[in-house]
Amino acid sequence: MKYKLTNETKKINNKILYRIKALKNFGNVKRGDLGGFVQSEKNLSQKGLCWIYNEAKIYDNARVCDNARVCDNARVYDEAWVCENARIYGDAEVYGEAEVFDNARVYDKAGVYDNARVWGKARVYGDAEVYGRAWAYGNAQVFGHARVYDDARVYDDARVYDEARVYGDAQVYDNTRAEGLGSTIESARDTARHGVKILTGYFPNS
């Protein structure tokens, strides 16, 4: 075993979470180091270099494994998985049945939830959200107040930011930039690529 539950607890949504303590050296964790909080040992694998730092919280049936790290005040809960070399930090949240894996990063106040998937070297940050059955992967970045949802796909070197909305079965890829207040890409017919800037629509209430 690489860690144990301590007697230090926190209560969240009527659930009792326990701070963890390292039992041996591994990665950048030293024996005796205190980590974040879990509801039970099923939330954090005893194998690999994965760890929960600071005040981060993992609970319900969520799972952190392999070499993944969850730091700061981030939360992973429901049935979500964070694995491989993924990093979740800041005040980010991953929940529902979402998965963040590979070398992906989710941070700041970003959210990944429902059945969304984020992987590769993708980044989701700021106040951005990826949800529904959406995917962000490759070197994609979703940030600002952007939303990617439904069955949308954002990949390659694409950037979705500001107040942009990508949804339906839309795809944004290559080195496309979807930006600006109210940008919207809502279906495959609006698929964008090859560096096109999408600046259509104005949806102040979306």
PDB file of C-alpha atoms in Angstrom:
ATOM      1  CA  MET A   1       0.000   0.000   0.000  1.00  0.00           C
ATOM      2  CA  LYS A   2       1.226   3.483  -0.771  1.00  0.00           C
ATOM      3  CA  TYR A   3      -1.204   5.470   1.393  1.00  0.00           C
ATOM      4  CA  LYS A   4      -3.714   5.218   4.205  1.00  0.00           C
ATOM      5  CA  LEU A   5      -6.745   7.168   5.344  1.00  0.00           C
ATOM      6  CA  THR A   6      -6.192   9.428   8.347  1.00  0.00           C
ATOM      7  CA  ASN A   7      -8.632  10.552  11.011  1.00  0.00           C
ATOM      8  CA  GLU A   8      -8.835  14.050   9.526  1.00  0.00           C
ATOM      9  CA  THR A   9     -12.179  14.375   7.791  1.00  0.00           C
ATOM     10  CA  LYS A  10     -14.297  16.778   5.790  1.00  0.00           C
ATOM     11  CA  LYS A  11     -17.966  16.572   5.031  1.00  0.00           C
ATOM     12  CA  ILE A  12     -19.285  17.328   1.572  1.00  0.00           C
ATOM     13  CA  ASN A  13     -22.840  16.653   0.378  1.00  0.00           C
ATOM     14  CA  ASN A  14     -23.443  14.551   3.500  1.00  0.00           C
ATOM     15  CA  LYS A  15     -20.438  12.373   2.652  1.00  0.00           C
ATOM     16  CA  ILE A  16     -17.464  11.930   4.958  1.00  0.00           C
ATOM     17  CA  LEU A  17     -14.095  12.293   3.237  1.00  0.00           C
ATOM     18  CA  TYR A  18     -10.738  11.342   4.753  1.00  0.00           C
ATOM     19  CA  ARG A  19      -7.385  12.994   4.234  1.00  0.00           C
ATOM     20  CA  ILE A  20      -4.771  10.593   2.898  1.00  0.00           C
ATOM     21  CA  LYS A  21      -1.211  10.054   4.081  1.00  0.00           C
ATOM     22  CA  ALA A  22       1.645   8.528   2.085  1.00  0.00           C
ATOM     23  CA  LEU A  23       3.181   5.345   3.481  1.00  0.00           C
ATOM     24  CA  LYS A  24       6.198   5.343   1.177  1.00  0.00           C
ATOM     25  CA  ASN A  25       8.145   7.455  -1.301  1.00  0.00           C
ATOM     26  CA  PHE A  26       6.931   7.511  -4.894  1.00  0.00           C
ATOM     27  CA  GLY A  27       7.119  10.121  -7.634  1.00  0.00           C
ATOM     28  CA  ASN A  28       7.367  13.519  -5.945  1.00  0.00           C
ATOM     29  CA  VAL A  29       5.538  12.242  -2.855  1.00  0.00           C
ATOM     30  CA  LYS A  30       7.492  11.454   0.282  1.00  0.00           C
ATOM     31  CA  ARG A  31       6.612   9.023   3.044  1.00  0.00           C
ATOM     32  CA  GLY A  32       4.506  10.876   5.605  1.00  0.00           C
ATOM     33  CA  ASP A  33       3.192  13.505   3.181  1.00  0.00           C
ATOM     34  CA  LEU A  34      -0.452  14.411   3.614  1.00  0.00           C
ATOM     35  CA  GLY A  35      -2.590  14.522   0.508  1.00  0.00           C
ATOM     36  CA  GLY A  36      -6.132  15.538  -0.317  1.00  0.00           C
ATOM     37  CA  PHE A  37      -9.397  13.840   0.596  1.00  0.00           C
ATOM     38  CA  VAL A  38     -11.140  10.662  -0.554  1.00  0.00           C
ATOM     39  CA  GLN A  39     -14.354   9.012   0.468  1.00  0.00           C
ATOM     40  CA  SER A  40     -12.745   5.572   0.362  1.00  0.00           C
ATOM     41  CA  GLU A  41      -9.697   3.765  -0.986  1.00  0.00           C
ATOM     42  CA  LYS A  42     -11.575   2.936  -4.180  1.00  0.00           C
ATOM     43  CA  ASN A  43     -11.243   6.613  -5.178  1.00  0.00           C
ATOM     44  CA  LEU A  44      -7.429   6.558  -5.490  1.00  0.00           C
ATOM     45  CA  SER A  45      -5.452   3.620  -6.804  1.00  0.00           C
ATOM     46  CA  GLN A  46      -2.796   2.131  -4.557  1.00  0.00           C
ATOM     47  CA  LYS A  47      -0.741   1.497  -7.707  1.00  0.00           C
ATOM     48  CA  GLY A  48       1.167   3.872  -9.960  1.00  0.00           C
ATOM     49  CA  LEU A  49       2.237   7.419  -9.134  1.00  0.00           C
ATOM     50  CA  CYS A  50      -1.238   8.913  -8.914  1.00  0.00           C
ATOM     51  CA  TRP A  51      -1.864  11.258  -6.019  1.00  0.00           C
ATOM     52  CA  ILE A  52      -4.297  13.799  -4.646  1.00  0.00           C
ATOM     53  CA  TYR A  53      -2.774  17.013  -3.325  1.00  0.00           C
ATOM     54  CA  ASN A  54      -3.729  19.989  -1.181  1.00  0.00           C
ATOM     55  CA  GLU A  55      -7.493  20.264  -0.587  1.00  0.00           C
ATOM     56  CA  ALA A  56      -8.575  18.287  -3.647  1.00  0.00           C
ATOM     57  CA  LYS A  57     -11.479  15.892  -3.146  1.00  0.00           C
ATOM     58  CA  ILE A  58     -12.410  12.616  -4.816  1.00  0.00           C
ATOM     59  CA  TYR A  59     -15.646  10.916  -3.865  1.00  0.00           C
ATOM     60  CA  ASP A  60     -18.680   8.850  -4.868  1.00  0.00           C
ATOM     61  CA  ASN A  61     -17.494   6.232  -7.364  1.00  0.00           C
ATOM     62  CA  ALA A  62     -14.923   8.492  -8.997  1.00  0.00           C
ATOM     63  CA  ARG A  63     -11.509   7.020  -9.687  1.00  0.00           C
ATOM     64  CA  VAL A  64      -8.004   8.465  -9.981  1.00  0.00           C
ATOM     65  CA  CYS A  65      -5.373   6.013 -11.203  1.00  0.00           C
ATOM     66  CA  ASP A  66      -2.125   5.428 -13.115  1.00  0.00           C
ATOM     67  CA  ASN A  67       0.026   8.595 -12.860  1.00  0.00           C
ATOM     68  CA  ALA A  68      -2.787  11.144 -12.692  1.00  0.00           C
ATOM     69  CA  ARG A  69      -2.739  14.070 -10.275  1.00  0.00           C
ATOM     70  CA  VAL A  70      -5.564  16.086  -8.756  1.00  0.00           C
ATOM     71  CA  CYS A  71      -4.465  19.230  -6.943  1.00  0.00           C
ATOM     72  CA  ASP A  72      -5.484  22.463  -5.247  1.00  0.00           C
ATOM     73  CA  ASN A  73      -9.273  22.641  -4.684  1.00  0.00           C
ATOM     74  CA  ALA A  74     -10.250  20.456  -7.626  1.00  0.00           C
ATOM     75  CA  ARG A  75     -13.023  17.891  -7.281  1.00  0.00           C
ATOM     76  CA  VAL A  76     -13.677  14.595  -9.068  1.00  0.00           C
ATOM     77  CA  TYR A  77     -16.912  12.818  -8.240  1.00  0.00           C
ATOM     78  CA  ASP A  78     -19.910  10.780  -9.398  1.00  0.00           C
ATOM     79  CA  GLU A  79     -18.586   8.097 -11.791  1.00  0.00           C
ATOM     80  CA  ALA A  80     -15.780  10.179 -13.328  1.00  0.00           C
ATOM     81  CA  TRP A  81     -12.326   8.800 -14.146  1.00  0.00           C
ATOM     82  CA  VAL A  82      -9.010  10.635 -14.223  1.00  0.00           C
ATOM     83  CA  CYS A  83      -6.156   8.419 -15.351  1.00  0.00           C
ATOM     84  CA  GLU A  84      -2.870   7.984 -17.198  1.00  0.00           C
ATOM     85  CA  ASN A  85      -0.944  11.291 -16.956  1.00  0.00           C
ATOM     86  CA  ALA A  86      -3.906  13.652 -16.666  1.00  0.00           C
ATOM     87  CA  ARG A  87      -3.837  16.667 -14.340  1.00  0.00           C
ATOM     88  CA  ILE A  88      -6.825  18.344 -12.695  1.00  0.00           C
ATOM     89  CA  TYR A  89      -6.146  21.457 -10.635  1.00  0.00           C
ATOM     90  CA  GLY A  90      -7.250  24.892  -9.548  1.00  0.00           C
ATOM     91  CA  ASP A  91     -10.995  24.840  -8.836  1.00  0.00           C
ATOM     92  CA  ALA A  92     -11.784  22.508 -11.732  1.00  0.00           C
ATOM     93  CA  GLU A  93     -14.456  19.816 -11.507  1.00  0.00           C
ATOM     94  CA  VAL A  94     -14.785  16.498 -13.339  1.00  0.00           C
ATOM     95  CA  TYR A  95     -17.998  14.594 -12.700  1.00  0.00           C
ATOM     96  CA  GLY A  96     -20.849  12.582 -14.131  1.00  0.00           C
ATOM     97  CA  GLU A  97     -19.341   9.795 -16.224  1.00  0.00           C
ATOM     98  CA  ALA A  98     -16.665  12.043 -17.717  1.00  0.00           C
ATOM     99  CA  GLU A  99     -13.153  10.805 -18.421  1.00  0.00           C
ATOM    100  CA  VAL A 100      -9.928  12.812 -18.525  1.00  0.00           C
ATOM    101  CA  PHE A 101      -6.851  10.836 -19.533  1.00  0.00           C
ATOM    102  CA  ASP A 102      -3.644  10.703 -21.537  1.00  0.00           C
ATOM    103  CA  ASN A 103      -1.780  14.012 -20.977  1.00  0.00           C
ATOM    104  CA  ALA A 104      -4.879  16.207 -20.760  1.00  0.00           C
ATOM    105  CA  ARG A 105      -5.200  19.149 -18.365  1.00  0.00           C
ATOM    106  CA  VAL A 106      -8.332  20.629 -16.792  1.00  0.00           C
ATOM    107  CA  TYR A 107      -7.810  23.624 -14.549  1.00  0.00           C
ATOM    108  CA  ASP A 108      -8.869  27.053 -13.287  1.00  0.00           C
ATOM    109  CA  LYS A 109     -12.687  26.878 -12.865  1.00  0.00           C
ATOM    110  CA  ALA A 110     -13.306  24.604 -15.833  1.00  0.00           C
ATOM    111  CA  GLY A 111     -15.790  21.739 -15.808  1.00  0.00           C
ATOM    112  CA  VAL A 112     -15.864  18.416 -17.669  1.00  0.00           C
ATOM    113  CA  TYR A 113     -18.977  16.388 -17.031  1.00  0.00           C
ATOM    114  CA  ASP A 114     -21.786  14.147 -18.293  1.00  0.00           C
ATOM    115  CA  ASN A 115     -20.164  11.683 -20.739  1.00  0.00           C
ATOM    116  CA  ALA A 116     -17.508  14.056 -22.064  1.00  0.00           C
ATOM    117  CA  ARG A 117     -13.987  12.896 -22.890  1.00  0.00           C
ATOM    118  CA  VAL A 118     -10.791  14.967 -22.797  1.00  0.00           C
ATOM    119  CA  TRP A 119      -7.499  13.381 -23.797  1.00  0.00           C
ATOM    120  CA  GLY A 120      -4.273  13.731 -25.747  1.00  0.00           C
ATOM    121  CA  LYS A 121      -2.680  17.062 -24.862  1.00  0.00           C
ATOM    122  CA  ALA A 122      -6.000  18.887 -24.758  1.00  0.00           C
ATOM    123  CA  ARG A 123      -6.510  21.759 -22.312  1.00  0.00           C
ATOM    124  CA  VAL A 124      -9.776  22.926 -20.782  1.00  0.00           C
ATOM    125  CA  TYR A 125      -9.423  25.987 -18.561  1.00  0.00           C
ATOM    126  CA  GLY A 126     -10.753  29.353 -17.526  1.00  0.00           C
ATOM    127  CA  ASP A 127     -14.511  29.010 -16.994  1.00  0.00           C
ATOM    128  CA  ALA A 128     -14.905  26.690 -19.988  1.00  0.00           C
ATOM    129  CA  GLU A 129     -17.091  23.583 -19.951  1.00  0.00           C
ATOM    130  CA  VAL A 130     -17.053  20.385 -21.994  1.00  0.00           C
ATOM    131  CA  TYR A 131     -20.111  18.210 -21.454  1.00  0.00           C
ATOM    132  CA  GLY A 132     -22.783  16.033 -23.005  1.00  0.00           C
ATOM    133  CA  ARG A 133     -20.997  13.508 -25.204  1.00  0.00           C
ATOM    134  CA  ALA A 134     -18.432  16.016 -26.457  1.00  0.00           C
ATOM    135  CA  TRP A 135     -14.759  15.256 -27.014  1.00  0.00           C
ATOM    136  CA  ALA A 136     -11.689  17.502 -26.826  1.00  0.00           C
ATOM    137  CA  TYR A 137      -8.409  15.902 -27.815  1.00  0.00           C
ATOM    138  CA  GLY A 138      -5.153  16.287 -29.704  1.00  0.00           C
ATOM    139  CA  ASN A 139      -3.707  19.721 -28.917  1.00  0.00           C
ATOM    140  CA  ALA A 140      -7.113  21.363 -28.649  1.00  0.00           C
ATOM    141  CA  GLN A 141      -7.770  24.153 -26.175  1.00  0.00           C
ATOM    142  CA  VAL A 142     -11.153  25.168 -24.796  1.00  0.00           C
ATOM    143  CA  PHE A 143     -11.033  28.216 -22.554  1.00  0.00           C
ATOM    144  CA  GLY A 144     -12.554  31.523 -21.552  1.00  0.00           C
ATOM    145  CA  HIS A 145     -16.319  31.061 -21.187  1.00  0.00           C
ATOM    146  CA  ALA A 146     -16.557  28.626 -24.101  1.00  0.00           C
ATOM    147  CA  ARG A 147     -18.926  25.658 -24.142  1.00  0.00           C
ATOM    148  CA  VAL A 148     -18.485  22.421 -26.098  1.00  0.00           C
ATOM    149  CA  TYR A 149     -21.365  19.981 -25.770  1.00  0.00           C
ATOM    150  CA  ASP A 150     -23.791  17.504 -27.371  1.00  0.00           C
ATOM    151  CA  ASP A 151     -21.735  15.331 -29.781  1.00  0.00           C
ATOM    152  CA  ALA A 152     -19.285  18.070 -30.764  1.00  0.00           C
ATOM    153  CA  ARG A 153     -15.599  17.352 -31.399  1.00  0.00           C
ATOM    154  CA  VAL A 154     -12.697  19.771 -30.936  1.00  0.00           C
ATOM    155  CA  TYR A 155      -9.287  18.438 -31.903  1.00  0.00           C
ATOM    156  CA  ASP A 156      -5.922  18.928 -33.629  1.00  0.00           C
ATOM    157  CA  ASP A 157      -4.698  22.468 -32.816  1.00  0.00           C
ATOM    158  CA  ALA A 158      -8.160  24.031 -32.646  1.00  0.00           C
ATOM    159  CA  ARG A 159      -8.984  26.773 -30.131  1.00  0.00           C
ATOM    160  CA  VAL A 160     -12.467  27.478 -28.798  1.00  0.00           C
ATOM    161  CA  TYR A 161     -12.683  30.479 -26.500  1.00  0.00           C
ATOM    162  CA  ASP A 162     -14.368  33.676 -25.350  1.00  0.00           C
ATOM    163  CA  GLU A 163     -18.145  33.009 -25.407  1.00  0.00           C
ATOM    164  CA  ALA A 164     -18.035  30.505 -28.282  1.00  0.00           C
ATOM    165  CA  ARG A 165     -20.459  27.573 -28.413  1.00  0.00           C
ATOM    166  CA  VAL A 166     -19.700  24.337 -30.279  1.00  0.00           C
ATOM    167  CA  TYR A 167     -22.517  21.796 -30.179  1.00  0.00           C
ATOM    168  CA  GLY A 168     -24.747  19.420 -32.102  1.00  0.00           C
ATOM    169  CA  ASP A 169     -22.480  17.215 -34.219  1.00  0.00           C
ATOM    170  CA  ALA A 170     -20.080  20.035 -35.103  1.00  0.00           C
ATOM    171  CA  GLN A 171     -16.347  19.498 -35.487  1.00  0.00           C
ATOM    172  CA  VAL A 172     -13.629  22.089 -35.024  1.00  0.00           C
ATOM    173  CA  TYR A 173     -10.164  20.980 -36.046  1.00  0.00           C
ATOM    174  CA  ASP A 174      -6.854  21.737 -37.756  1.00  0.00           C
ATOM    175  CA  ASN A 175      -5.795  25.183 -36.467  1.00  0.00           C
ATOM    176  CA  THR A 176      -9.258  26.723 -36.377  1.00  0.00           C
ATOM    177  CA  ARG A 177     -10.108  29.509 -33.934  1.00  0.00           C
ATOM    178  CA  ALA A 178     -13.706  29.758 -32.736  1.00  0.00           C
ATOM    179  CA  GLU A 179     -13.871  32.968 -30.779  1.00  0.00           C
ATOM    180  CA  GLY A 180     -15.862  36.054 -29.891  1.00  0.00           C
ATOM    181  CA  LEU A 181     -19.056  36.735 -28.043  1.00  0.00           C
ATOM    182  CA  GLY A 182     -21.738  34.366 -29.256  1.00  0.00           C
ATOM    183  CA  SER A 183     -19.698  32.401 -31.786  1.00  0.00           C
ATOM    184  CA  THR A 184     -21.609  29.265 -32.594  1.00  0.00           C
ATOM    185  CA  ILE A 185     -20.884  26.109 -34.538  1.00  0.00           C
ATOM    186  CA  GLU A 186     -23.912  23.940 -34.248  1.00  0.00           C
ATOM    187  CA  SER A 187     -23.820  21.145 -36.794  1.00  0.00           C
ATOM    188  CA  ALA A 188     -21.649  19.258 -39.227  1.00  0.00           C
ATOM    189  CA  ARG A 189     -22.525  21.723 -41.978  1.00  0.00           C
ATOM    190  CA  ASP A 190     -20.741  24.364 -39.882  1.00  0.00           C
ATOM    191  CA  THR A 191     -17.642  22.238 -39.483  1.00  0.00           C
ATOM    192  CA  ALA A 192     -14.630  24.526 -39.429  1.00  0.00           C
ATOM    193  CA  ARG A 193     -11.050  23.877 -40.398  1.00  0.00           C
ATOM    194  CA  HIS A 194      -7.904  25.278 -41.992  1.00  0.00           C
ATOM    195  CA  GLY A 195      -7.562  28.333 -39.781  1.00  0.00           C
ATOM    196  CA  VAL A 196     -11.012  29.792 -40.417  1.00  0.00           C
ATOM    197  CA  LYS A 197     -12.239  32.199 -37.761  1.00  0.00           C
ATOM    198  CA  ILE A 198     -15.834  31.583 -36.738  1.00  0.00           C
ATOM    199  CA  LEU A 199     -17.516  34.784 -35.588  1.00  0.00           C
ATOM    200  CA  THR A 200     -21.161  34.136 -36.425  1.00  0.00           C
ATOM    201  CA  GLY A 201     -24.242  34.713 -34.345  1.00  0.00           C
ATOM    202  CA  TYR A 202     -24.911  36.661 -31.191  1.00  0.00           C
ATOM    203  CA  PHE A 203     -26.508  34.845 -28.305  1.00  0.00           C
ATOM    204  CA  PRO A 204     -26.192  36.994 -25.168  1.00  0.00           C
ATOM    205  CA  ASN A 205     -28.451  34.706 -23.132  1.00  0.00           C
ATOM    206  CA  SER A 206     -26.813  31.422 -24.055  1.00  0.00           C
TER     207      SER A 206
END
